[in-house]
Short mmCIF file of C-alpha atoms in Angstrom, two decimals:
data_model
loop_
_atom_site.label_atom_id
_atom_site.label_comp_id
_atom_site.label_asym_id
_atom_site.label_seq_id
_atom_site.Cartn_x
_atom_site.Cartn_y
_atom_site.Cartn_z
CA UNK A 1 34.77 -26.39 -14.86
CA UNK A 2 33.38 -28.83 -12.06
CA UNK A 3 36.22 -29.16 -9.89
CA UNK A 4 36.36 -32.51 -7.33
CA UNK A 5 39.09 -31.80 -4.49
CA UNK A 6 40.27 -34.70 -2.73
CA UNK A 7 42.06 -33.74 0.74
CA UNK A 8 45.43 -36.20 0.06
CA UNK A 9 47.18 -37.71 -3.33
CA UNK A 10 49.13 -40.17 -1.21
CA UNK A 11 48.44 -41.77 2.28
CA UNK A 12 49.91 -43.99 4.71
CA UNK A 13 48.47 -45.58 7.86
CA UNK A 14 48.83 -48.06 9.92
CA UNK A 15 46.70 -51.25 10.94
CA UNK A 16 44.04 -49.83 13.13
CA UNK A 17 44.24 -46.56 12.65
CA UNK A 18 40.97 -44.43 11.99
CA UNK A 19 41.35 -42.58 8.61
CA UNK A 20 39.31 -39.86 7.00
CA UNK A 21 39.76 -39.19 3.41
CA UNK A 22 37.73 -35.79 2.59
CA UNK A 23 36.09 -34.77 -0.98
CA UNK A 24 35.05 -31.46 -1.99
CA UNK A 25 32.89 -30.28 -5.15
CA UNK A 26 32.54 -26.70 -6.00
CA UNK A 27 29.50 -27.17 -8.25
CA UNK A 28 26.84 -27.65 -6.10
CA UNK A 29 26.39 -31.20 -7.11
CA UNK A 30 23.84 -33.45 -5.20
CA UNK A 31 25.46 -36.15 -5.91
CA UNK A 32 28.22 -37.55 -4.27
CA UNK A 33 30.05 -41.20 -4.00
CA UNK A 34 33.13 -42.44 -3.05
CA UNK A 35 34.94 -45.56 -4.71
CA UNK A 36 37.66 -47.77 -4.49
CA UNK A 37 39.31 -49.09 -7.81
CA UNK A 38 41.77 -52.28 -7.86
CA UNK A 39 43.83 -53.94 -10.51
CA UNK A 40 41.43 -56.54 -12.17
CA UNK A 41 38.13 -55.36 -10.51
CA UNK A 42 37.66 -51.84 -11.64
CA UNK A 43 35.63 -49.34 -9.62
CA UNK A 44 33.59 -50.58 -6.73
CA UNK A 45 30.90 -48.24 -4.93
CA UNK A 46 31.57 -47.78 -1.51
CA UNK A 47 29.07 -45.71 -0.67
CA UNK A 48 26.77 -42.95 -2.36
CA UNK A 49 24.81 -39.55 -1.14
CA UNK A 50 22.05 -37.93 -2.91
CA UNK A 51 21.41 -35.49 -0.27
CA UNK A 52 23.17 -33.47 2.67
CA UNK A 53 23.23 -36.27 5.58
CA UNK A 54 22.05 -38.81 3.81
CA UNK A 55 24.05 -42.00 2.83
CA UNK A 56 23.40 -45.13 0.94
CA UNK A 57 25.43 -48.00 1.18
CA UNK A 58 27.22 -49.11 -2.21
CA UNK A 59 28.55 -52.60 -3.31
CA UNK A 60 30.76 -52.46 -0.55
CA UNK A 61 30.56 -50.68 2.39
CA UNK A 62 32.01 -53.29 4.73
CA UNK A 63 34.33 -51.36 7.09
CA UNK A 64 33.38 -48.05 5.69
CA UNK A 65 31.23 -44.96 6.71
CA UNK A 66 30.84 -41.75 5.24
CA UNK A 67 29.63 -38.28 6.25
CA UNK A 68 27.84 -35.65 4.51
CA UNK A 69 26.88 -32.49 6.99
CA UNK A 70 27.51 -30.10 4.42
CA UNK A 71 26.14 -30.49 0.27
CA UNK A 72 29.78 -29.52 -0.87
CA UNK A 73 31.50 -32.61 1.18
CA UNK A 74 31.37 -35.86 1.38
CA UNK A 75 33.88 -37.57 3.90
CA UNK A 76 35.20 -41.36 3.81
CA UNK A 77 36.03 -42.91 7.39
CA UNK A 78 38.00 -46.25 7.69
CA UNK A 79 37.03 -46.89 11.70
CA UNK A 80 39.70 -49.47 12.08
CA UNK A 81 41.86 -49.26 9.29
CA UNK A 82 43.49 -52.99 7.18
CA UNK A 83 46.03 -53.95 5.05
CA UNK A 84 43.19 -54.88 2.52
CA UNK A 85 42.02 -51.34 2.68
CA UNK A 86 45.10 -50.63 0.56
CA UNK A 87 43.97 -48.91 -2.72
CA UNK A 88 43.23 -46.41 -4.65
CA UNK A 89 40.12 -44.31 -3.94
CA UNK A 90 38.49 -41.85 -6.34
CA UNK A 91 35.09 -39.52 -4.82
CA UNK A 92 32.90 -38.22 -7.72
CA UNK A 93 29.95 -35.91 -8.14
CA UNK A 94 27.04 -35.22 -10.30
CA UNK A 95 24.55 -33.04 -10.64
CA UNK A 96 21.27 -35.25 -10.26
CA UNK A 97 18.49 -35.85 -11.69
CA UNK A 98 17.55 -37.63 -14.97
CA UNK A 99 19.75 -36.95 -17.71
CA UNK A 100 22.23 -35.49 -15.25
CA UNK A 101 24.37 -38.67 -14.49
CA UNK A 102 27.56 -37.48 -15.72
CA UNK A 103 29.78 -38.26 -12.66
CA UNK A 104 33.66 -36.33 -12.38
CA UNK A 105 36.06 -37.72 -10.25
CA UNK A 106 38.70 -35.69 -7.98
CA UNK A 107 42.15 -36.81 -8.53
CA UNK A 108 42.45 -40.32 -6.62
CA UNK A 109 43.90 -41.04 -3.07
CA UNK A 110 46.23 -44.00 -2.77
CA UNK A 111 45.91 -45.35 0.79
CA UNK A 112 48.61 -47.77 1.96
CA UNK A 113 48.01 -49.59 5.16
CA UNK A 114 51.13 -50.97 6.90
CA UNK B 1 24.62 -60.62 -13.79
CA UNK B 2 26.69 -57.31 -14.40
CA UNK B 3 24.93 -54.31 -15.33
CA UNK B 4 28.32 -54.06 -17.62
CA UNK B 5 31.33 -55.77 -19.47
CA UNK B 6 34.29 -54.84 -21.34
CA UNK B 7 37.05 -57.00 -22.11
CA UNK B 8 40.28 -55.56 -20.65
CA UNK B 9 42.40 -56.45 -23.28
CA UNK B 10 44.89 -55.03 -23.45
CA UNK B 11 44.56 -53.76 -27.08
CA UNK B 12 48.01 -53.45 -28.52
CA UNK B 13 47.90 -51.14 -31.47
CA UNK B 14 50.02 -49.92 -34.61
CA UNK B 15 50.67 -45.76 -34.23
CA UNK B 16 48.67 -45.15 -37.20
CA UNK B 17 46.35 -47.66 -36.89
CA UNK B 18 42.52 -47.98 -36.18
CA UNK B 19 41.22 -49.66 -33.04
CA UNK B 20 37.42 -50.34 -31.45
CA UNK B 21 35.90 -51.91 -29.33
CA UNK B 22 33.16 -52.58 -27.39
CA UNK B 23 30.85 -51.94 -24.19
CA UNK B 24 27.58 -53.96 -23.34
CA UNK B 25 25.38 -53.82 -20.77
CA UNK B 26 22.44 -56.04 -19.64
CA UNK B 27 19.54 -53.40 -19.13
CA UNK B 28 17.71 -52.92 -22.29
CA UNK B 29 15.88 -49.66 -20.35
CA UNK B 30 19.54 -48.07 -20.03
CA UNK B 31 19.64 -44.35 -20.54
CA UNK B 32 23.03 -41.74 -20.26
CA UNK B 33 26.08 -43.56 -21.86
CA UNK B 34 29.38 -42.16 -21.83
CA UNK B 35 32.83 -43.44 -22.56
CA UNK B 36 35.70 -41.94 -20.14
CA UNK B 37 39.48 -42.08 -20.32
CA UNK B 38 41.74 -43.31 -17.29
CA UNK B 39 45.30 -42.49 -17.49
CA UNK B 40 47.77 -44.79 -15.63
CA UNK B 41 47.38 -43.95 -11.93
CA UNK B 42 45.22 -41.27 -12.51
CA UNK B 43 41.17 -40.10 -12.15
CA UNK B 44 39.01 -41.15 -15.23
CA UNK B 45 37.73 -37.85 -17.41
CA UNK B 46 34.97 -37.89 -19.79
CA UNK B 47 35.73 -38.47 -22.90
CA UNK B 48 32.41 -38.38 -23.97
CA UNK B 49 28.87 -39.02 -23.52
CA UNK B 50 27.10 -41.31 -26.39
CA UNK B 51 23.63 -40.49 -28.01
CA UNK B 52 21.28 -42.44 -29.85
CA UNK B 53 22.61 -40.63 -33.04
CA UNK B 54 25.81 -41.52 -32.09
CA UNK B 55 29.18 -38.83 -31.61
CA UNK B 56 31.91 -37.69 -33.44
CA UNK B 57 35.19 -35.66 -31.53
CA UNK B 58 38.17 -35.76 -34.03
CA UNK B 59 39.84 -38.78 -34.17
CA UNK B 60 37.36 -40.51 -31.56
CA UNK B 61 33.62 -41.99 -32.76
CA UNK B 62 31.22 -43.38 -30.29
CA UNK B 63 28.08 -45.13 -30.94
CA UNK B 64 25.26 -46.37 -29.44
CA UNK B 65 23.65 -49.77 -30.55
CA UNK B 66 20.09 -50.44 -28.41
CA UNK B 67 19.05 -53.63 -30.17
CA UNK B 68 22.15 -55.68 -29.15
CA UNK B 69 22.55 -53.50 -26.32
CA UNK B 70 26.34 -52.54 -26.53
CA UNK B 71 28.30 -48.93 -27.28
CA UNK B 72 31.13 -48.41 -28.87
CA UNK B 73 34.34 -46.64 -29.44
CA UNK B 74 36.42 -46.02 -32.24
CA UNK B 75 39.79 -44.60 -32.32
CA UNK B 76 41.30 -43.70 -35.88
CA UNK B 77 45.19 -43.19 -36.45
CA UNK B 78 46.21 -44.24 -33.75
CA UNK B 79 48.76 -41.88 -31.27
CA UNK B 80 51.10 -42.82 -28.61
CA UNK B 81 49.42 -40.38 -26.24
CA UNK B 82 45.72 -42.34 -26.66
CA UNK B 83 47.47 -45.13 -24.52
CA UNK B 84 44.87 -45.26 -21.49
CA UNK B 85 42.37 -47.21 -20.12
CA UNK B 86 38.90 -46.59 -21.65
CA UNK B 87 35.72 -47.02 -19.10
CA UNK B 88 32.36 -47.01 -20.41
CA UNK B 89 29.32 -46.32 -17.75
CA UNK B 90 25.47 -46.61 -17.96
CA UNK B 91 22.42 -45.78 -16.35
CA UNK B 92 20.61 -48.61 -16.10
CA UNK B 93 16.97 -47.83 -14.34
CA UNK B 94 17.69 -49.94 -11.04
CA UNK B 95 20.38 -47.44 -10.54
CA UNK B 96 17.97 -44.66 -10.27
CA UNK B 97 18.60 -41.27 -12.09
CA UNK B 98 22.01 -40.50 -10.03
CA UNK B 99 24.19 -43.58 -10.56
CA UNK B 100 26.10 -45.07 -13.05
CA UNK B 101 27.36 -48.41 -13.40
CA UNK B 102 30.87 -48.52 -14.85
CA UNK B 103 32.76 -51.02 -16.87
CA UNK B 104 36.61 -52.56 -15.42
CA UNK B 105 37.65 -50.82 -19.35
CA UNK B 106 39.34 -51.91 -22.14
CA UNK B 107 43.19 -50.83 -21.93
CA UNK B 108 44.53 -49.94 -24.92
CA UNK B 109 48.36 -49.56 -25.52
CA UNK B 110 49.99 -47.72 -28.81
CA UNK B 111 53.35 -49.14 -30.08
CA UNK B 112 55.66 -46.77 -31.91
#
């Protein structure tokens, strides 16, 4: 089974704070993304990666930056971190390529900022 | 325009009962459907992925319609423990081959 390892269930921080949330996939997916999801607006892209060091911004990436030095992980940086950064964030992979697209999702961190 | 749309409901349902509903999206050129499954404060899991001949698990039917552009789900008698939030997601071509565009789901709650 494709297994999507997310570093922390739960997280607090404070305002201003830099925080890294870290994903790991085990299947030697190319594909990785990070999201946030909210009550009322569902999943939003933050950012996506279809290779090792390369990004591509999502739907929004305001505030955000990623990392991918190695295929396996795929790390989420708040620089400076804000209350409205509170939520719940979910990294996926997939394998890639057409008819590949199935994404699977690690097991969510909620980030509170205080 | 949004590449998909769901209304959130929520669906309250009989135990016992039969419920659908539906997913549309706006890209006729779509390809890769798939319905998922989000618990309550939990990571959505793939329920499962929708062909053109439609799919069948159990108690759970999906199917695809590509002339009005929607998919579907269809969950027959009805159990407490199918109270979850049900995503669908798409490929629609701007996307490329790696993305998928997800719907906010359809949240569907089974009363005893």
């Amino acid at each position: 089974d494709v297994k999507v390892t997310q570093s922390s269930r739960y997280l607090v921080k404070r305002t201003g704070e830099k925080v890294f949330l870290e994903c790991v996939q085990d299947m030697d997916h190319e594909n990785m993304f990070w999201y946030r999801q909210d009550p009322g607006l569902g999943l939003r892209l933050i950012y996506f990666s279809y290779d090792v060091k390369m990004k591509e911004k999502g739907d929004i990436p305001e505030g955000y930056s990623v990392s991918r030095e190695k295929k396996e992980r795929f790390s989420l940086i708040l620089e400076s971190a804000s209350t409205n950064q509170t939520s719940m964030y979910l990294c996926a992979s997939s394998l890639g390529g057409a008819g590949d697209t199935e994404a699977f999702f690690g097991q969510g961190t909620r980030l509170t900022v205080v | 325009r949004k590449e998909v749309e769901q209304d959130p409901g929520p669906f309250n349902v009989p135990e016992g009962a039969t419920v659908a509903f539906n997913c549309t999206y706006s890209n006729s050129a779509s390809q890769s459907f798939f319905w998922y499954r989000q618990d309550c404060r939990k990571e959505p899991k793939l329920l499962m992925s929708v062909y053109s001949s439609g799919n069948e698990d159990g108690r759970f039917t999906a199917q695809l319609n590509r002339a009005s552009q929607y998919i579907s789900l269809l969950i027959r008698d009805s159990k407490l423990s199918d109270s979850a939030t049900y995503l669908c997601a798409v490929n629609p071509p701007t996307y490329g081959n790696n993305r998928l565009a997800f719907g906010k789901g359809n949240q569907v709650v089974v009363i005893p």
